[in-house]
mmCIF file of C-alpha atoms in Angstrom:
data_model
loop_
_atom_site.group_PDB
_atom_site.id
_atom_site.type_symbol
_atom_site.label_atom_id
_atom_site.label_comp_id
_atom_site.label_asym_id
_atom_site.label_seq_id
_atom_site.Cartn_x
_atom_site.Cartn_y
_atom_site.Cartn_z
ATOM 1 C CA UNK A 1 10.610 26.028 -37.732
ATOM 2 C CA UNK A 2 10.503 24.465 -34.249
ATOM 3 C CA UNK A 3 9.321 20.866 -34.041
ATOM 4 C CA UNK A 4 6.408 20.351 -31.642
ATOM 5 C CA UNK A 5 5.950 17.095 -29.763
ATOM 6 C CA UNK A 6 2.405 15.801 -29.638
ATOM 7 C CA UNK A 7 1.340 14.022 -26.460
ATOM 8 C CA UNK A 8 -1.800 12.231 -27.560
ATOM 9 C CA UNK A 9 -4.187 10.579 -25.099
ATOM 10 C CA UNK A 10 -4.253 6.956 -26.307
ATOM 11 C CA UNK A 11 -6.634 5.527 -23.721
ATOM 12 C CA UNK A 12 -8.689 6.750 -20.803
ATOM 13 C CA UNK A 13 -10.476 4.745 -18.129
ATOM 14 C CA UNK A 14 -12.437 5.694 -15.044
ATOM 15 C CA UNK A 15 -10.994 3.399 -12.347
ATOM 16 C CA UNK A 16 -13.147 4.592 -9.458
ATOM 17 C CA UNK A 17 -15.163 7.573 -8.352
ATOM 18 C CA UNK A 18 -13.082 10.649 -9.329
ATOM 19 C CA UNK A 19 -10.023 8.505 -10.241
ATOM 20 C CA UNK A 20 -8.934 8.365 -13.906
ATOM 21 C CA UNK A 21 -6.232 6.394 -15.713
ATOM 22 C CA UNK A 22 -4.719 7.742 -18.941
ATOM 23 C CA UNK A 23 -2.125 6.339 -21.313
ATOM 24 C CA UNK A 24 -0.185 9.057 -23.138
ATOM 25 C CA UNK A 25 2.012 8.836 -26.209
ATOM 26 C CA UNK A 26 5.354 10.096 -24.858
ATOM 27 C CA UNK A 27 8.235 8.009 -26.263
ATOM 28 C CA UNK A 28 11.018 10.417 -25.276
ATOM 29 C CA UNK A 29 9.686 10.544 -21.701
ATOM 30 C CA UNK A 30 9.300 6.798 -21.261
ATOM 31 C CA UNK A 31 12.676 5.940 -22.820
ATOM 32 C CA UNK A 32 14.452 6.296 -19.442
ATOM 33 C CA UNK A 33 11.486 5.736 -17.087
ATOM 34 C CA UNK A 34 11.940 3.624 -13.968
ATOM 35 C CA UNK A 35 9.655 2.511 -11.141
ATOM 36 C CA UNK A 36 9.085 5.217 -8.546
ATOM 37 C CA UNK A 37 9.475 8.219 -10.850
ATOM 38 C CA UNK A 38 6.892 10.821 -11.854
ATOM 39 C CA UNK A 39 6.018 13.158 -14.705
ATOM 40 C CA UNK A 40 4.612 16.666 -14.927
ATOM 41 C CA UNK A 41 1.517 16.872 -17.135
ATOM 42 C CA UNK A 42 0.270 20.226 -18.412
ATOM 43 C CA UNK A 43 -3.232 19.840 -19.894
ATOM 44 C CA UNK A 44 -3.206 22.939 -22.120
ATOM 45 C CA UNK A 45 -1.142 26.005 -22.948
ATOM 46 C CA UNK A 46 -2.467 27.913 -19.927
ATOM 47 C CA UNK A 47 -2.697 24.900 -17.624
ATOM 48 C CA UNK A 48 -0.993 24.269 -14.312
ATOM 49 C CA UNK A 49 1.818 21.754 -13.910
ATOM 50 C CA UNK A 50 0.366 18.545 -12.445
ATOM 51 C CA UNK A 51 2.896 16.126 -10.884
ATOM 52 C CA UNK A 52 1.698 12.539 -11.449
ATOM 53 C CA UNK A 53 3.258 9.212 -10.564
ATOM 54 C CA UNK A 54 4.209 6.998 -13.490
ATOM 55 C CA UNK A 55 1.737 4.196 -12.836
ATOM 56 C CA UNK A 56 2.937 2.127 -15.789
ATOM 57 C CA UNK A 57 5.007 2.457 -18.930
ATOM 58 C CA UNK A 58 5.708 0.539 -22.118
ATOM 59 C CA UNK A 59 9.038 1.439 -23.689
ATOM 60 C CA UNK A 60 8.355 -0.540 -26.878
ATOM 61 C CA UNK A 61 5.097 1.359 -27.468
ATOM 62 C CA UNK A 62 6.391 4.685 -26.121
ATOM 63 C CA UNK A 63 3.508 5.055 -23.701
ATOM 64 C CA UNK A 64 3.346 6.315 -20.153
ATOM 65 C CA UNK A 65 0.313 5.675 -17.943
ATOM 66 C CA UNK A 66 -0.757 8.072 -15.211
ATOM 67 C CA UNK A 67 -3.499 7.788 -12.624
ATOM 68 C CA UNK A 68 -4.937 10.844 -10.941
ATOM 69 C CA UNK A 69 -7.726 11.904 -8.649
ATOM 70 C CA UNK A 70 -9.905 14.867 -9.526
ATOM 71 C CA UNK A 71 -9.132 17.231 -6.658
ATOM 72 C CA UNK A 72 -8.787 20.659 -8.255
ATOM 73 C CA UNK A 73 -9.311 22.746 -11.370
ATOM 74 C CA UNK A 74 -6.409 21.270 -13.370
ATOM 75 C CA UNK A 75 -7.075 17.588 -12.624
ATOM 76 C CA UNK A 76 -10.756 18.113 -13.413
ATOM 77 C CA UNK A 77 -9.759 19.767 -16.705
ATOM 78 C CA UNK A 78 -7.450 16.827 -17.492
ATOM 79 C CA UNK A 79 -10.197 14.308 -16.664
ATOM 80 C CA UNK A 80 -12.527 15.991 -19.169
ATOM 81 C CA UNK A 81 -10.110 15.458 -22.060
ATOM 82 C CA UNK A 82 -10.893 12.613 -24.441
ATOM 83 C CA UNK A 83 -9.005 9.863 -26.253
ATOM 84 C CA UNK A 84 -7.398 11.465 -29.305
ATOM 85 C CA UNK A 85 -6.955 14.853 -27.601
ATOM 86 C CA UNK A 86 -3.408 16.037 -26.908
ATOM 87 C CA UNK A 87 -2.089 17.411 -23.651
ATOM 88 C CA UNK A 88 0.186 20.429 -23.948
ATOM 89 C CA UNK A 89 3.239 18.845 -22.304
ATOM 90 C CA UNK A 90 4.559 15.786 -20.487
ATOM 91 C CA UNK A 91 7.861 16.429 -18.702
ATOM 92 C CA UNK A 92 10.011 13.727 -17.167
ATOM 93 C CA UNK A 93 10.836 11.258 -15.965
ATOM 94 C CA UNK A 94 11.504 13.141 -12.736
ATOM 95 C CA UNK A 95 12.347 12.179 -9.183
ATOM 96 C CA UNK A 96 14.524 9.446 -7.837
ATOM 97 C CA UNK A 97 13.724 5.932 -9.074
ATOM 98 C CA UNK A 98 13.148 3.275 -6.449
ATOM 99 C CA UNK A 99 16.266 1.302 -5.587
ATOM 100 C CA UNK A 100 15.408 -2.304 -6.449
ATOM 101 C CA UNK A 101 17.388 -5.420 -5.662
ATOM 102 C CA UNK A 102 16.758 -8.963 -4.505
ATOM 103 C CA UNK A 103 15.883 -8.694 -0.811
ATOM 104 C CA UNK A 104 13.902 -11.935 -0.418
ATOM 105 C CA UNK A 105 10.340 -11.080 0.586
ATOM 106 C CA UNK A 106 9.125 -7.555 -0.081
ATOM 107 C CA UNK A 107 5.856 -6.094 1.173
ATOM 108 C CA UNK A 108 4.414 -3.326 -1.030
ATOM 109 C CA UNK A 109 1.661 -1.268 0.579
ATOM 110 C CA UNK A 110 -0.590 1.270 -1.101
ATOM 111 C CA UNK A 111 -3.463 3.340 0.202
ATOM 112 C CA UNK A 112 -5.985 5.220 -1.904
ATOM 113 C CA UNK A 113 -4.612 6.703 -5.118
ATOM 114 C CA UNK A 114 -1.125 5.831 -3.777
ATOM 115 C CA UNK A 115 -1.792 2.332 -5.123
ATOM 116 C CA UNK A 116 -0.844 3.766 -8.540
ATOM 117 C CA UNK A 117 2.780 4.068 -7.435
ATOM 118 C CA UNK A 118 2.811 0.573 -5.917
ATOM 119 C CA UNK A 119 2.098 -1.157 -9.250
ATOM 120 C CA UNK A 120 5.384 -0.420 -11.100
ATOM 121 C CA UNK A 121 7.429 -0.782 -7.902
ATOM 122 C CA UNK A 122 5.899 -4.189 -7.077
ATOM 123 C CA UNK A 123 6.572 -5.301 -10.665
ATOM 124 C CA UNK A 124 10.207 -4.158 -10.425
ATOM 125 C CA UNK A 125 10.726 -6.043 -7.151
ATOM 126 C CA UNK A 126 9.149 -9.160 -8.670
ATOM 127 C CA UNK A 127 11.354 -8.928 -11.782
ATOM 128 C CA UNK A 128 14.386 -8.680 -9.460
ATOM 129 C CA UNK A 129 13.511 -12.130 -8.069
ATOM 130 C CA UNK A 130 11.704 -11.189 -4.858
ATOM 131 C CA UNK A 131 8.620 -12.749 -3.333
ATOM 132 C CA UNK A 132 6.145 -9.855 -3.325
ATOM 133 C CA UNK A 133 3.287 -9.445 -0.857
ATOM 134 C CA UNK A 134 0.877 -6.658 -1.763
ATOM 135 C CA UNK A 135 -1.365 -4.867 0.710
ATOM 136 C CA UNK A 136 -3.753 -2.301 -0.748
ATOM 137 C CA UNK A 137 -6.588 -0.400 0.822
ATOM 138 C CA UNK A 138 -9.169 2.312 0.342
ATOM 139 C CA UNK A 139 -11.938 3.923 2.344
ATOM 140 C CA UNK A 140 -14.518 1.837 0.489
ATOM 141 C CA UNK A 141 -14.660 -0.770 -2.304
ATOM 142 C CA UNK A 142 -15.717 1.795 -4.921
ATOM 143 C CA UNK A 143 -12.426 3.692 -4.387
ATOM 144 C CA UNK A 144 -10.165 0.640 -4.721
ATOM 145 C CA UNK A 145 -7.969 0.570 -7.830
ATOM 146 C CA UNK A 146 -5.604 -1.808 -9.690
ATOM 147 C CA UNK A 147 -6.589 -4.977 -7.839
ATOM 148 C CA UNK A 148 -6.471 -7.248 -10.909
ATOM 149 C CA UNK A 149 -3.118 -5.937 -12.134
ATOM 150 C CA UNK A 150 -1.565 -6.384 -8.698
ATOM 151 C CA UNK A 151 -2.985 -9.916 -8.412
ATOM 152 C CA UNK A 152 -0.972 -10.836 -11.506
ATOM 153 C CA UNK A 153 2.248 -9.440 -10.015
ATOM 154 C CA UNK A 154 2.068 -10.281 -6.306
ATOM 155 C CA UNK A 155 2.577 -13.707 -4.791
ATOM 156 C CA UNK A 156 -0.071 -12.730 -2.215
ATOM 157 C CA UNK A 157 -2.418 -9.760 -2.237
ATOM 158 C CA UNK A 158 -4.361 -8.502 0.786
ATOM 159 C CA UNK A 159 -7.147 -5.948 0.404
ATOM 160 C CA UNK A 160 -8.581 -3.749 3.128
ATOM 161 C CA UNK A 161 -11.398 -1.234 3.242
ATOM 162 C CA UNK A 162 -12.021 1.152 6.117
ATOM 163 C CA UNK A 163 -15.764 0.441 6.022
ATOM 164 C CA UNK A 164 -15.501 -3.327 5.453
ATOM 165 C CA UNK A 165 -17.305 -3.153 2.092
ATOM 166 C CA UNK A 166 -14.618 -5.394 0.538
ATOM 167 C CA UNK A 167 -11.738 -7.526 1.717
ATOM 168 C CA UNK A 168 -10.621 -7.126 5.319
ATOM 169 C CA UNK A 169 -12.325 -4.446 7.412
ATOM 170 C CA UNK A 170 -9.643 -2.138 8.716
ATOM 171 C CA UNK A 171 -6.420 -0.569 7.537
ATOM 172 C CA UNK A 172 -3.427 -1.699 5.498
ATOM 173 C CA UNK A 173 -1.299 -1.095 8.598
ATOM 174 C CA UNK A 174 -3.279 -3.799 10.466
ATOM 175 C CA UNK A 175 -2.386 -6.383 7.812
ATOM 176 C CA UNK A 176 1.206 -5.137 7.741
ATOM 177 C CA UNK A 177 1.500 -5.702 11.511
ATOM 178 C CA UNK A 178 0.234 -9.286 11.056
ATOM 179 C CA UNK A 179 2.710 -9.970 8.257
ATOM 180 C CA UNK A 180 5.624 -8.471 10.200
ATOM 181 C CA UNK A 181 4.761 -10.583 13.239
ATOM 182 C CA UNK A 182 5.363 -13.671 11.064
ATOM 183 C CA UNK A 183 8.940 -12.454 10.563
ATOM 184 C CA UNK A 184 9.118 -13.371 6.885
ATOM 185 C CA UNK A 185 9.682 -9.888 5.464
ATOM 186 C CA UNK A 186 13.003 -8.444 4.319
ATOM 187 C CA UNK A 187 11.838 -5.038 3.014
ATOM 188 C CA UNK A 188 8.726 -2.836 3.166
ATOM 189 C CA UNK A 189 7.729 -0.223 0.584
ATOM 190 C CA UNK A 190 4.718 1.988 1.404
ATOM 191 C CA UNK A 191 2.934 4.915 -0.227
ATOM 192 C CA UNK A 192 -0.343 6.503 0.723
ATOM 193 C CA UNK A 193 -2.049 9.262 2.657
ATOM 194 C CA UNK A 194 -0.281 10.873 5.628
ATOM 195 C CA UNK A 195 -2.301 9.064 8.351
ATOM 196 C CA UNK A 196 -1.378 5.691 6.785
ATOM 197 C CA UNK A 197 2.295 6.575 6.593
#
């Protein structure tokens, strides 16, 4: 008889409009997880493969946290699952982990749901002994995610919104230009929508 792994949803939180965070029980996946990697989540036996950034992980608890935006049939299906339900599969970790070393001052920039990837990378840079400046942005305050968690990691955190509803009115790239003009940055890590990049 073949042993089946159960990937239980341990927690679920709505972070913003159409953005959900889920912690999944996946000890064999998280055992080798590193900042910058992703997993493939398959909601049910007939579901599509959804690539999702590893937003956080806890090796001692065997949990992996993913954050996703409801943009299609499969992510909507996943968002409708409840705590205690099991997803069909979690595959990973996949991708190339972020190379982390002590650079000095590192600026980590995230836009929109891309902020999910910034969290573990900023933490890894901080743990490597860097001074970390975070710059995160969204179209509007109601779409901004992970502010409190990043405040605990970053030495400085700047927040922008396109519409000025929170933080600095404008784009993360505007704040980046200001920080670079000060000449105190050794390394920049950015993830977000194509126009931001």
